[in-house]
XYZ file of C-alpha atoms in Angstrom:
622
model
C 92.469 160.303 43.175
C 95.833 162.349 42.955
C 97.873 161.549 46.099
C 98.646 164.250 47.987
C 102.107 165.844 47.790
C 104.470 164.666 50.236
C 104.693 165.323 53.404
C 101.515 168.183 53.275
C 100.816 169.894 56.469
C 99.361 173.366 55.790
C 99.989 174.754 58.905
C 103.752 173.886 59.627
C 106.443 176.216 58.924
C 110.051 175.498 57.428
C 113.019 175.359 59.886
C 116.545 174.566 60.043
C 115.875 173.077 63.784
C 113.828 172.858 66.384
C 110.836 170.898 67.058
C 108.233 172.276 65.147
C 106.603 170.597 61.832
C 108.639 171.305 58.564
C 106.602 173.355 55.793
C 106.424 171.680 52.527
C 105.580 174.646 50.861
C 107.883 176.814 51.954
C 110.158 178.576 48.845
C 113.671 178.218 49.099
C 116.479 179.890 51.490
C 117.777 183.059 50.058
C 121.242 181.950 48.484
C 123.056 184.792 49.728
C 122.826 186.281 52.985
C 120.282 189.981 52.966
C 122.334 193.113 53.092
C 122.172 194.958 56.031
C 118.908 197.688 56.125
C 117.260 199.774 58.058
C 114.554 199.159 60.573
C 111.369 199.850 59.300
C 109.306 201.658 62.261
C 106.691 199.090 63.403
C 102.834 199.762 62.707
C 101.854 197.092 64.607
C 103.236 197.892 68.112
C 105.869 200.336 69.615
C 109.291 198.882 69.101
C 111.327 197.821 72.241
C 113.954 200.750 72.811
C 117.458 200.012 70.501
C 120.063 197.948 71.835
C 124.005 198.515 71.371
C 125.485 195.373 70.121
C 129.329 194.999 69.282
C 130.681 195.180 65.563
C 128.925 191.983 63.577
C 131.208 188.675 63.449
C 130.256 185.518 62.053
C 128.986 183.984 65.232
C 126.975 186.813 66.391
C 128.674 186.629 70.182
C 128.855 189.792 71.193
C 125.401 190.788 70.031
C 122.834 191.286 72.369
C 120.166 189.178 73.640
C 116.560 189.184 73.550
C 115.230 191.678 76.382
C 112.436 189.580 77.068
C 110.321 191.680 79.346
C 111.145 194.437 77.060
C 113.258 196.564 79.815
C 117.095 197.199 79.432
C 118.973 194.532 78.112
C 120.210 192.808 81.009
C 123.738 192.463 79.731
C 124.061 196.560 79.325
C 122.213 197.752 82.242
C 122.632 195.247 85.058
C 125.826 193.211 86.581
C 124.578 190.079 85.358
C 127.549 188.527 83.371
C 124.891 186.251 81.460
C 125.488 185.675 77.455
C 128.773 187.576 77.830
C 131.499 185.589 76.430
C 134.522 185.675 78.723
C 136.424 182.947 77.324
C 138.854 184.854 75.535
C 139.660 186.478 78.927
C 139.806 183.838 81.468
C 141.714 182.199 78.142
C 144.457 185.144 78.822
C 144.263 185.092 82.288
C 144.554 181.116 82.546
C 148.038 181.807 80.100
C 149.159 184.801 82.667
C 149.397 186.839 79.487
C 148.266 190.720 81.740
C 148.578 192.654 78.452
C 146.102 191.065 76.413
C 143.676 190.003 79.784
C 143.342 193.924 80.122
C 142.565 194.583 76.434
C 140.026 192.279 77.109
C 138.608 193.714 79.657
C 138.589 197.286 78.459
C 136.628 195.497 75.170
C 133.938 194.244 77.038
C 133.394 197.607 79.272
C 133.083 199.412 76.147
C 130.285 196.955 75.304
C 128.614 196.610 78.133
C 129.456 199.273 80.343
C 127.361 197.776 84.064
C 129.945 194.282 83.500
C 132.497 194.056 86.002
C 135.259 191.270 85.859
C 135.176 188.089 87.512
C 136.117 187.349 90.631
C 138.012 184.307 90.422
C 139.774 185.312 87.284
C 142.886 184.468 88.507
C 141.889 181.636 90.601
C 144.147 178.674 90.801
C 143.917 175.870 88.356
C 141.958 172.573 90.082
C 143.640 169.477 89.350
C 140.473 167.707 88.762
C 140.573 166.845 85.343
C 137.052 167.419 83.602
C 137.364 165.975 80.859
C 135.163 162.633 82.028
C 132.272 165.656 82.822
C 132.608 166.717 79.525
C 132.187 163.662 77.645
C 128.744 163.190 79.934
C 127.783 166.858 79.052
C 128.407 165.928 74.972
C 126.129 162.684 75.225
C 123.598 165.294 77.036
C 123.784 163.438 80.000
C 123.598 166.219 82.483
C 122.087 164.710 85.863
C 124.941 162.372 85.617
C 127.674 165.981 85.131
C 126.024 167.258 88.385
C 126.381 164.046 90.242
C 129.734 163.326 89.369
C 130.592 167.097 89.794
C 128.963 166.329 94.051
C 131.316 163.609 94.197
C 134.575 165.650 93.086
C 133.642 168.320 94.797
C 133.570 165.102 98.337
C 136.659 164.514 97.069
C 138.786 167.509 96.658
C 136.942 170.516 98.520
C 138.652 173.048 96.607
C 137.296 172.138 93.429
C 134.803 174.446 91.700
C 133.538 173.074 88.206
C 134.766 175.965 85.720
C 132.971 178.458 84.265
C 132.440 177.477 80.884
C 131.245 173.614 82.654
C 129.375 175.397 84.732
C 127.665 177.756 82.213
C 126.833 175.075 79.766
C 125.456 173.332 82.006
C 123.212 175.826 83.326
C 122.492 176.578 79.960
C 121.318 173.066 78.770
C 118.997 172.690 82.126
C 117.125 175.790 80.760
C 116.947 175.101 77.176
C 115.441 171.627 78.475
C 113.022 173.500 81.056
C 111.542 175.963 77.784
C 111.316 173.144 75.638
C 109.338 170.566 78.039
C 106.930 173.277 79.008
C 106.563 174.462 75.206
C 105.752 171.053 74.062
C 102.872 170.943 76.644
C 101.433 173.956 76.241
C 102.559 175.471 79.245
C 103.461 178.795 77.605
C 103.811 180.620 81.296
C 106.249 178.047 82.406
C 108.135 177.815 79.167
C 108.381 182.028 79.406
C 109.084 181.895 83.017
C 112.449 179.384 82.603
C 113.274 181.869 79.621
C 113.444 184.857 82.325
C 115.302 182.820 84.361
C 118.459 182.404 81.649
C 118.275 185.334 79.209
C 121.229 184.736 78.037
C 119.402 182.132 75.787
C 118.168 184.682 73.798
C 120.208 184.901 71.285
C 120.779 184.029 67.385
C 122.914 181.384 68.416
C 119.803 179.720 70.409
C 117.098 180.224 67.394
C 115.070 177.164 68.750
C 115.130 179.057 71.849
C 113.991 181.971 70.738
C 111.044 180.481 68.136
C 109.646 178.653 71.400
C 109.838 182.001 73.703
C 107.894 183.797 70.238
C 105.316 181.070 69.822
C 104.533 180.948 73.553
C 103.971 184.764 73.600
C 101.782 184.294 70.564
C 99.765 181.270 71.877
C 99.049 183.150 75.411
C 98.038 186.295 73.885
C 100.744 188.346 73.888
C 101.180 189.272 70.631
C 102.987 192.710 71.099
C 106.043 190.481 72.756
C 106.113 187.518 70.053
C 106.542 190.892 67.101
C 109.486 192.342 69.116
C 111.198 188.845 69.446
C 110.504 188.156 65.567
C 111.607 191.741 65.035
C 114.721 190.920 67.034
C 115.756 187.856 64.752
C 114.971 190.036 61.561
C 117.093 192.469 62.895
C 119.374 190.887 64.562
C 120.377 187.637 62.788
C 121.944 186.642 59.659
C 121.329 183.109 59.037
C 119.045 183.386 55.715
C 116.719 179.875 56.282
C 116.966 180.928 59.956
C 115.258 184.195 58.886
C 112.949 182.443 56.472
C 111.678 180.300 59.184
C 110.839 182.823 61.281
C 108.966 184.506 58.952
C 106.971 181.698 58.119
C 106.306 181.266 61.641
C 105.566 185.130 62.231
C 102.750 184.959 59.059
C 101.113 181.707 60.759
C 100.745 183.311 64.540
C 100.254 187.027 64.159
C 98.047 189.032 62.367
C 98.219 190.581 59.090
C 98.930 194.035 60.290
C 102.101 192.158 62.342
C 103.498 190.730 59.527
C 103.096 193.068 56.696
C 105.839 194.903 59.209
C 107.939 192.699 58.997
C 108.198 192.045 55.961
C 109.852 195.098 55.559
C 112.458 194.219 58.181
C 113.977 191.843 54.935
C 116.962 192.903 52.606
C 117.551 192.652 48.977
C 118.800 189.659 47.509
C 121.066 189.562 44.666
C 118.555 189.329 42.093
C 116.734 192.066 43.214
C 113.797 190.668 44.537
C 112.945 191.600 48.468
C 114.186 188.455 50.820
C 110.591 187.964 52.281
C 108.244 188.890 49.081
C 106.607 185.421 48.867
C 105.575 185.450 52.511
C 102.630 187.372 51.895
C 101.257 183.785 50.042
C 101.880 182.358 52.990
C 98.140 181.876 53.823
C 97.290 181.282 50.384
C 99.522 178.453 50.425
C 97.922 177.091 53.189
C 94.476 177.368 51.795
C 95.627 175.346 48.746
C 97.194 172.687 50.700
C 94.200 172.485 52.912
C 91.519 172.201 49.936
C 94.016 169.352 47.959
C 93.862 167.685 51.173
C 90.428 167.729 51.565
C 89.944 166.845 47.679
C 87.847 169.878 46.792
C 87.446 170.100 43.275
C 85.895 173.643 43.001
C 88.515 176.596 43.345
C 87.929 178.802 45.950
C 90.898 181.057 45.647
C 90.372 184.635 44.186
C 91.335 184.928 39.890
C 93.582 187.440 41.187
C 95.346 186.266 44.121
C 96.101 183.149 41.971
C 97.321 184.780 38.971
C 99.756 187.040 41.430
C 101.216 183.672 43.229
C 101.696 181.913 40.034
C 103.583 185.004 38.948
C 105.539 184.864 41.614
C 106.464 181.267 41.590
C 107.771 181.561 37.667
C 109.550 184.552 39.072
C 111.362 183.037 42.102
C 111.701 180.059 39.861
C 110.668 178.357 43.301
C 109.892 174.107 42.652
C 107.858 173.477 45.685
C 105.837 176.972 44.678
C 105.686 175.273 41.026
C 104.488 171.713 42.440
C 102.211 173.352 44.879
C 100.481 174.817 41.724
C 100.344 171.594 39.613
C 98.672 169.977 42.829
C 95.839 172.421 42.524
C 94.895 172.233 38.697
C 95.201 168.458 39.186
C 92.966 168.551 41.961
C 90.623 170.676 40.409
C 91.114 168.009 36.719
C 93.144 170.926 34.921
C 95.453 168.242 33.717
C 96.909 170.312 31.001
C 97.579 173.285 33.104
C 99.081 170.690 36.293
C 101.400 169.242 33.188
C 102.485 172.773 32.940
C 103.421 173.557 36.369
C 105.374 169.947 37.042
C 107.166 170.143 34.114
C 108.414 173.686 35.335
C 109.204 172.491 38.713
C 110.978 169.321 37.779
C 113.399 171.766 35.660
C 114.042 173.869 38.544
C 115.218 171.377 40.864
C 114.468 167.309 40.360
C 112.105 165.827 42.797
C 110.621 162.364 42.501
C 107.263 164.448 43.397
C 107.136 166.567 40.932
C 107.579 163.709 37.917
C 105.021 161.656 39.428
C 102.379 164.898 38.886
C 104.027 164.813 35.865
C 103.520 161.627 34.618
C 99.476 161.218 36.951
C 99.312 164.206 34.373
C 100.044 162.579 31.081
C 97.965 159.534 32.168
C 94.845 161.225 32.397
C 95.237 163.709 29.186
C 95.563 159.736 27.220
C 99.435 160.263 26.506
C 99.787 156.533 27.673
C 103.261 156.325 25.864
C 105.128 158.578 27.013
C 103.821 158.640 30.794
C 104.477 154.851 30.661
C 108.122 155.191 29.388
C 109.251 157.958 32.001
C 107.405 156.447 34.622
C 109.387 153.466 33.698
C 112.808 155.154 33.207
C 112.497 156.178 36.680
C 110.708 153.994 38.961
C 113.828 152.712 41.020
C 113.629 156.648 42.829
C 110.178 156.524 43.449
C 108.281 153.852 44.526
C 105.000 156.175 43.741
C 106.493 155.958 39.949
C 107.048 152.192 40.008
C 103.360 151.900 41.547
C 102.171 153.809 38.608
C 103.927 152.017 36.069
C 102.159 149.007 37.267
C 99.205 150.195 36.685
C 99.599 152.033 33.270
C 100.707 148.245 31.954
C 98.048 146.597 33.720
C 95.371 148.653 32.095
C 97.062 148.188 28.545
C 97.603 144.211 29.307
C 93.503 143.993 30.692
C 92.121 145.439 27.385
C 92.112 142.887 25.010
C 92.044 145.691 21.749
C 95.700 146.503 22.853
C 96.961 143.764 24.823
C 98.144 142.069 22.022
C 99.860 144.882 20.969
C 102.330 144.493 23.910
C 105.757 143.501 22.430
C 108.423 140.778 24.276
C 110.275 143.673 25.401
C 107.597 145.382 26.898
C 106.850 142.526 28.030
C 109.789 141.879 29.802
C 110.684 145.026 31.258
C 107.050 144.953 32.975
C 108.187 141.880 34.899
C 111.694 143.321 36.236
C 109.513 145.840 37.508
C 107.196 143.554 39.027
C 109.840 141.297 40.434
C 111.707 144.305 41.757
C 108.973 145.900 43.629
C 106.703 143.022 44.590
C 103.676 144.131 42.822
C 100.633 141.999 43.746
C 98.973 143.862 41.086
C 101.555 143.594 38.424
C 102.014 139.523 39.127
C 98.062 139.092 38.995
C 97.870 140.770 35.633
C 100.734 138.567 34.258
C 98.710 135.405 35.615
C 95.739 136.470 33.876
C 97.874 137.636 30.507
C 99.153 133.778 30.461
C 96.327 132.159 31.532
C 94.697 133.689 28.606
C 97.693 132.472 26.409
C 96.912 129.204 27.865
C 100.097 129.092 29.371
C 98.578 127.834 32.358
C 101.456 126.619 34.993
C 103.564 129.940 34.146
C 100.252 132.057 34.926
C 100.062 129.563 38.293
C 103.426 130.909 39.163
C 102.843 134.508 39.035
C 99.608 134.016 41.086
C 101.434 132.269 43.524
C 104.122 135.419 43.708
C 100.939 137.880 44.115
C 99.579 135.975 47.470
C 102.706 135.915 48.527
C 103.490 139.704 48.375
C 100.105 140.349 48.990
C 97.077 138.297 49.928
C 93.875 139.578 47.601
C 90.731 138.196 46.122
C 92.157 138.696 42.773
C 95.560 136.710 43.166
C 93.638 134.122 45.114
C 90.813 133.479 42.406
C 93.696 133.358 40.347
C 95.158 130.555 42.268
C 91.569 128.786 42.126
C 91.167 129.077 38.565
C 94.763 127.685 37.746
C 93.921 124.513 40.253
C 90.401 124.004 38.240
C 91.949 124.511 34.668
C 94.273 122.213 36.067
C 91.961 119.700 36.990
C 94.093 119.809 40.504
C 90.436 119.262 42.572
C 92.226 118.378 45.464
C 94.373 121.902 45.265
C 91.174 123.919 45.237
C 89.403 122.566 47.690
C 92.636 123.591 49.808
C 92.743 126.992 48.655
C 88.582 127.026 49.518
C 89.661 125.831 52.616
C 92.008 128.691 53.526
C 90.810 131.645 52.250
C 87.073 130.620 51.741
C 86.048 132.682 54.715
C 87.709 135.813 53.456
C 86.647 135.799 49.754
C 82.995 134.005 49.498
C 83.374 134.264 45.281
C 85.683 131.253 45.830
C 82.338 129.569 46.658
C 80.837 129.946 43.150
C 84.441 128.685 40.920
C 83.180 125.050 40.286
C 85.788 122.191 40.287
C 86.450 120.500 37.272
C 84.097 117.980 35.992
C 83.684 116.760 33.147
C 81.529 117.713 29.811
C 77.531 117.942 30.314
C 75.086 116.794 27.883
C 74.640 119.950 25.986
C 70.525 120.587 25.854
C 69.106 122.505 22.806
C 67.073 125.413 24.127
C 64.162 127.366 22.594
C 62.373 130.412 23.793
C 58.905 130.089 24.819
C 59.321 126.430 26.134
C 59.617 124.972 29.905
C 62.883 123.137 29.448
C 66.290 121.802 31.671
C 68.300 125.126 32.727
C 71.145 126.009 29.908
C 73.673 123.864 29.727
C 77.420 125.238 30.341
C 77.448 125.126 26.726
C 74.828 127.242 25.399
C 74.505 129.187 28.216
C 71.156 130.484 26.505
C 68.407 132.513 29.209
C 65.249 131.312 29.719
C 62.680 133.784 29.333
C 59.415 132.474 30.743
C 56.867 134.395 28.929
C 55.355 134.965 25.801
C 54.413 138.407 25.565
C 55.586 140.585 22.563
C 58.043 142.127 23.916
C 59.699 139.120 25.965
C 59.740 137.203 22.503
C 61.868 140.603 20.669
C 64.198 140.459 23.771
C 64.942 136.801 23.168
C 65.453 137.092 19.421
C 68.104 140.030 20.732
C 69.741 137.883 22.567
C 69.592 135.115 20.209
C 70.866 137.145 17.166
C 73.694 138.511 19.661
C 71.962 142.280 20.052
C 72.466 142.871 23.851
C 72.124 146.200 24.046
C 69.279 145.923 21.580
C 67.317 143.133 23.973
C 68.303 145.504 27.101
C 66.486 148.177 25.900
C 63.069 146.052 24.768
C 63.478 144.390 28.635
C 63.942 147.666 29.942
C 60.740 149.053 27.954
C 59.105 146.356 29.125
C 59.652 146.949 32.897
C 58.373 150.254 32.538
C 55.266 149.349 30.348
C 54.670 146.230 32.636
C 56.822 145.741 36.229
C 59.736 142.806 36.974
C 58.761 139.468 35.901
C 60.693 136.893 37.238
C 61.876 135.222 33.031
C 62.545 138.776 32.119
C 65.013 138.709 35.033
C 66.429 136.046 34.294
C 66.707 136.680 30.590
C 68.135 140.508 31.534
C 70.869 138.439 33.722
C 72.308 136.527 30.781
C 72.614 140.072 28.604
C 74.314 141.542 31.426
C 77.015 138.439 31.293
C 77.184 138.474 27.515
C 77.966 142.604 28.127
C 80.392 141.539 30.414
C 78.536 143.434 33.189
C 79.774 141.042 36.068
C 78.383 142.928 39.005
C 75.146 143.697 37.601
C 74.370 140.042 36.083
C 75.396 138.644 39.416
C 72.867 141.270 41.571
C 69.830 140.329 39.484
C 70.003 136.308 39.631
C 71.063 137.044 43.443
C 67.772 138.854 44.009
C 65.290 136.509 41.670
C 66.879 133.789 43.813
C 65.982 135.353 46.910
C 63.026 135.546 46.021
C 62.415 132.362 44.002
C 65.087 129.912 44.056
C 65.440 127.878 41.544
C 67.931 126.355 39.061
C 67.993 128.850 36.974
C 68.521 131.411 39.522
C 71.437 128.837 41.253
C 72.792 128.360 37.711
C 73.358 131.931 36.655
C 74.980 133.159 39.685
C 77.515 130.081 39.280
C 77.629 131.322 35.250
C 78.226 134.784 36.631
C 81.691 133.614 38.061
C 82.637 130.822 35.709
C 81.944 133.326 32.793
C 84.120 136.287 34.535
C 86.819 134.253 35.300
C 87.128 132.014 31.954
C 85.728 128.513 33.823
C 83.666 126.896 31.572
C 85.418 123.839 29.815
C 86.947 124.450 26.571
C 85.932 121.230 24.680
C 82.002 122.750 25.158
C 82.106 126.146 24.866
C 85.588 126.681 22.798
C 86.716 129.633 25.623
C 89.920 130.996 24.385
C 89.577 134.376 25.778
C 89.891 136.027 29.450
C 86.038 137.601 29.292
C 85.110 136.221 25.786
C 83.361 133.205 27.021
């Protein structure tokens, strides 16, 4: 199975901050910011009545805020001096400097005509000094600002925290307030402290201001949740800020909503509209959902997928590009997948995208060259080293190309083993040596395996090295310990030594096989049980398969035609299925030639029986 792309969660969005999930299929942030345009009127709902904001400046301060309840802005029509920024003035007043404290002032009339100027403008200077309050308000520490602002206040009566302490402050105790109640669900409360401190509502607060939209959205309100996403569109500059929020827009309102604001976005400087691939929003989503789920049928329209992948050659967008290789791998389009990873790892170079590329390769056969990038680049990607692994392990547990495998192939595949603990990787290096008869080295990768990782393979491994060995006393230890967790440790004989070999001849009631001939017994002396055995005895196993299979169907099971089947299915090298039919016959009828081919089942698999009978040389050639 392809592993999912990192990090997939169809329904999160792409942010800058906040608290929501991050998309991973989100295309990238414009790279310039969208020229200013015109507000497109809204089909979806009737647009709040325009605001006057002050000339644009980089930190958007003098903008207005969010009018959440949709009446006048509460900075233009109302004294409330909320989200008005007066330090500049009480910085002139604080200096005694009268000319530029009434510029000032006249400014900020102009903007907001209903603002009147503080009170304690010229108010004299506490001695307190605040900066211990500050360095609790910058570790966020704000119960402990309010406390220790009680005690100065015990101490010196006079004292009144300032107004930018005292504003912050305020500030942070409401930001916390929406932010609790969003995360619980409690979209009423989280709107309600948002009413209480408008002055939140602005670019500068965009976490703010996604929570306030969301909530609207999630308690119905969708009218409200456009107008605030309208607001940002309109309002703010940040590109990713903008991108985020139309992500989030396209997930919570409906089509109609968002097709209208997509026209809220500028033109980039390659021409293309800021917000075109929004409207594959959902089809992203309905890709990531069916790779998730591992569907392997396409159910997304000819023509809706011929228009994103358009788009995503277009935008030359890499996540767009993976997102698209995902799918045809998914679906077993390995050609097409190689395509689209190729394309995205030249856009922008992701570990991700070259291990599609390389899963890719390995299943189209082009074993080479997936093993030698995989290889070039495992140290970024421990998907890639994984993969590596098991590209070598597969060449090194065939035994047409394993010899094939020169020393420096050789000897790059254990760095890579070494380097990233690979049970896998040291259990194919046992078996490579054991098969080399380089027994004690193929002991010491084994013993590297269980210790990275504790599996049946590694510790048969162990078992066979301690038997080949003759180290009795060593296997019974490893029975001892891992016995209860791997019961095929049960059936790896210790070493003993050479049995009487015993000739053996169809037809006739004689001793079971010894380990030497390992010949079946076949127990009856019909027709077609006597072709079978000449089969086997002539090496034909497919050949006496297919007379014992005809001979089931003609006639039923027979317990010798069992038995016989078993021993074709261990000289086919069909472990599993040997070892199920002399489990079954001995179930049924135990006997020693039931007991002695589920031992040979084992023995044979794992290259047991001794060499001065049978000549074993060969890993599965016994």
């Amino acid at each position: 199975m392809a592993p999912a792309p990192a990090g997939l969660a169809p329904t999160g969005v792409a942010q800058t901050g906040g608290t929501a999930a991050a998309n991973p299929f989100a295309i990238p942030a414009p790279v310039t910011a969208p020229a200013a345009v015109a507000v497109a009127p809204n089909p979806f709902v009737v647009p709040p009545a325009a605001t006057t904001g002050a000339p644009a400046d980089a930190t958007h301060r003098n903008r207005p805020a969010f009018s959440i309840d949709g009446g006048v802005d509460a900075q233009t029509g109302s004294g409330d001096r909320s989200g008005i920024d007066e330090s500049a003035l009480r910085y002139y007043a604080e200096q005694r400097n009268l000319e530029r404290v009434g510029a000032e002032i006249r400014r900020l009339k102009t903007l907001y005509p209903a603002w009147t100027p503080p009170a304690d403008l010229f108010a004299p200077k506490s001695d307190v000094d605040e900066q211990p309050l500050w360095d609790l308000f910058a570790a966020g520490r704000f119960a402990e600002v309010r406390s220790r602002i009680a005690t100065y206040q015990a101490q010196h009566p006079t004292y009144r925290p300032s107004a930018d302490l005292a504003t912050k402050l305020d500030d942070a105790d409401a930001r916390q307030r929406i932010k609790t109640a969003f995360e619980a669900g409690d979209w009423s409360s989280s709107l309600a402290a948002a009413r209480e401190r408008p002055s939140l509502l602005v670019c500068a607060e965009m976490d703010v201001l996604w929570q306030v939209g969301e909530a609207f959205a999630r308690s119905g309100d969708l009218a409200r949740a456009f107008d605030l996403y309208g607001y940002v569109l309109t309002t703010c500059d940040n590109p990713g800020e903008r991108l985020a929020t139309m992500q989030k827009a396209a997930l919570l309102l409906p089509q109609k909503g968002v097709d209208a604001l997509i026209t809220f976005g500028g033109t980039l400087a390659n021409g293309s509209r800021e917000f075109d691939g929004i409207r594959f929003q959902k089809l992203r989503a309905q890709i990531g959902e069916a790779i998730a789920a591992g569907q392997k049928r396409s159910r997304v329209s000819a023509n809706d997928l011929q228009a994103y992948e358009r788009f995503a050659k277009a935008t030359l967008s890499a996540e767009d590009a993976s997102l698209l290789g995902w799918y045809h791998y998914n679906l077993q389009r390995f050609d097409m997948a190689k395509e689209w990873f190729s394309l995205a790892s030249d856009i922008k170079p992701n570990p991700k995208h070259l291990e599609g590329y390389v899963l890719s390769l390995r299943n189209l056969d082009e074993l080479d060259t997936a093993e030698d990038l995989a290889y070039r680049e495992y140290e970024d990607s421990p998907e890639l080293a994984k993969i590596y692994v098991e590209l070598v392990a597969d060449r090194m547990n065939d035994p047409a190309v394993a010899a094939d495998l020169s020393v420096a192939d050789l000897g790059r595949f254990q760095t890579v083993v070494e380097d990233t603990r690979s049970a896998l990787g040291a259990q194919t290096l046992g078996w490579h040596l054991l098969e080399d008869e380089k027994i004690h080295e193929a002991g010491t990768w084994f013993e590297k395996s269980v210790d990275w990782d504790v599996t049946e393979e590694g510790v048969l491994g162990l078992a066979v090295v301690a038997s080949r060995t003759k180290n009795n006393a060593g296997l019974k230890q490893i029975k001892a310990r891992y016995g209860d967790e791997f019961a095929t440790l049960a059936e790896i004989e210790e070493y003993a030594p050479p049995a009487r070999v015993v000739s053996y001849r169809p037809g006739r009631s004689a001793a079971p096989p010894s380990r030497g001939t390992r010949r079946a017994r076949s127990g009856g002396g019909d027709k077609l049980m006597r072709q079978a055995n000449q089969q086997f005895q002539a090496g034909d196993y497919n050949g006496a398969l297919a007379t014992l299979n005809k001979r089931e169907a003609r006639s039923g099971k027979s317990y010798g035609a069992e038995v016989l089947k078993g021993w074709v299915n261990i000289k086919l090298r069909r472990w599993d299925e040997a070892d199920r039919i002399f489990r079954n016959q001995d179930k049924k009828r135990s006997t020693r030639d039931t007991r002695f081919g589920i031992g040979a089942v084992a023995n044979s698999k794992y290259g047991m029986w001794p060499e001065d009978q049978n000549n074993c040389k060969v890993r599965f050639k016994c």
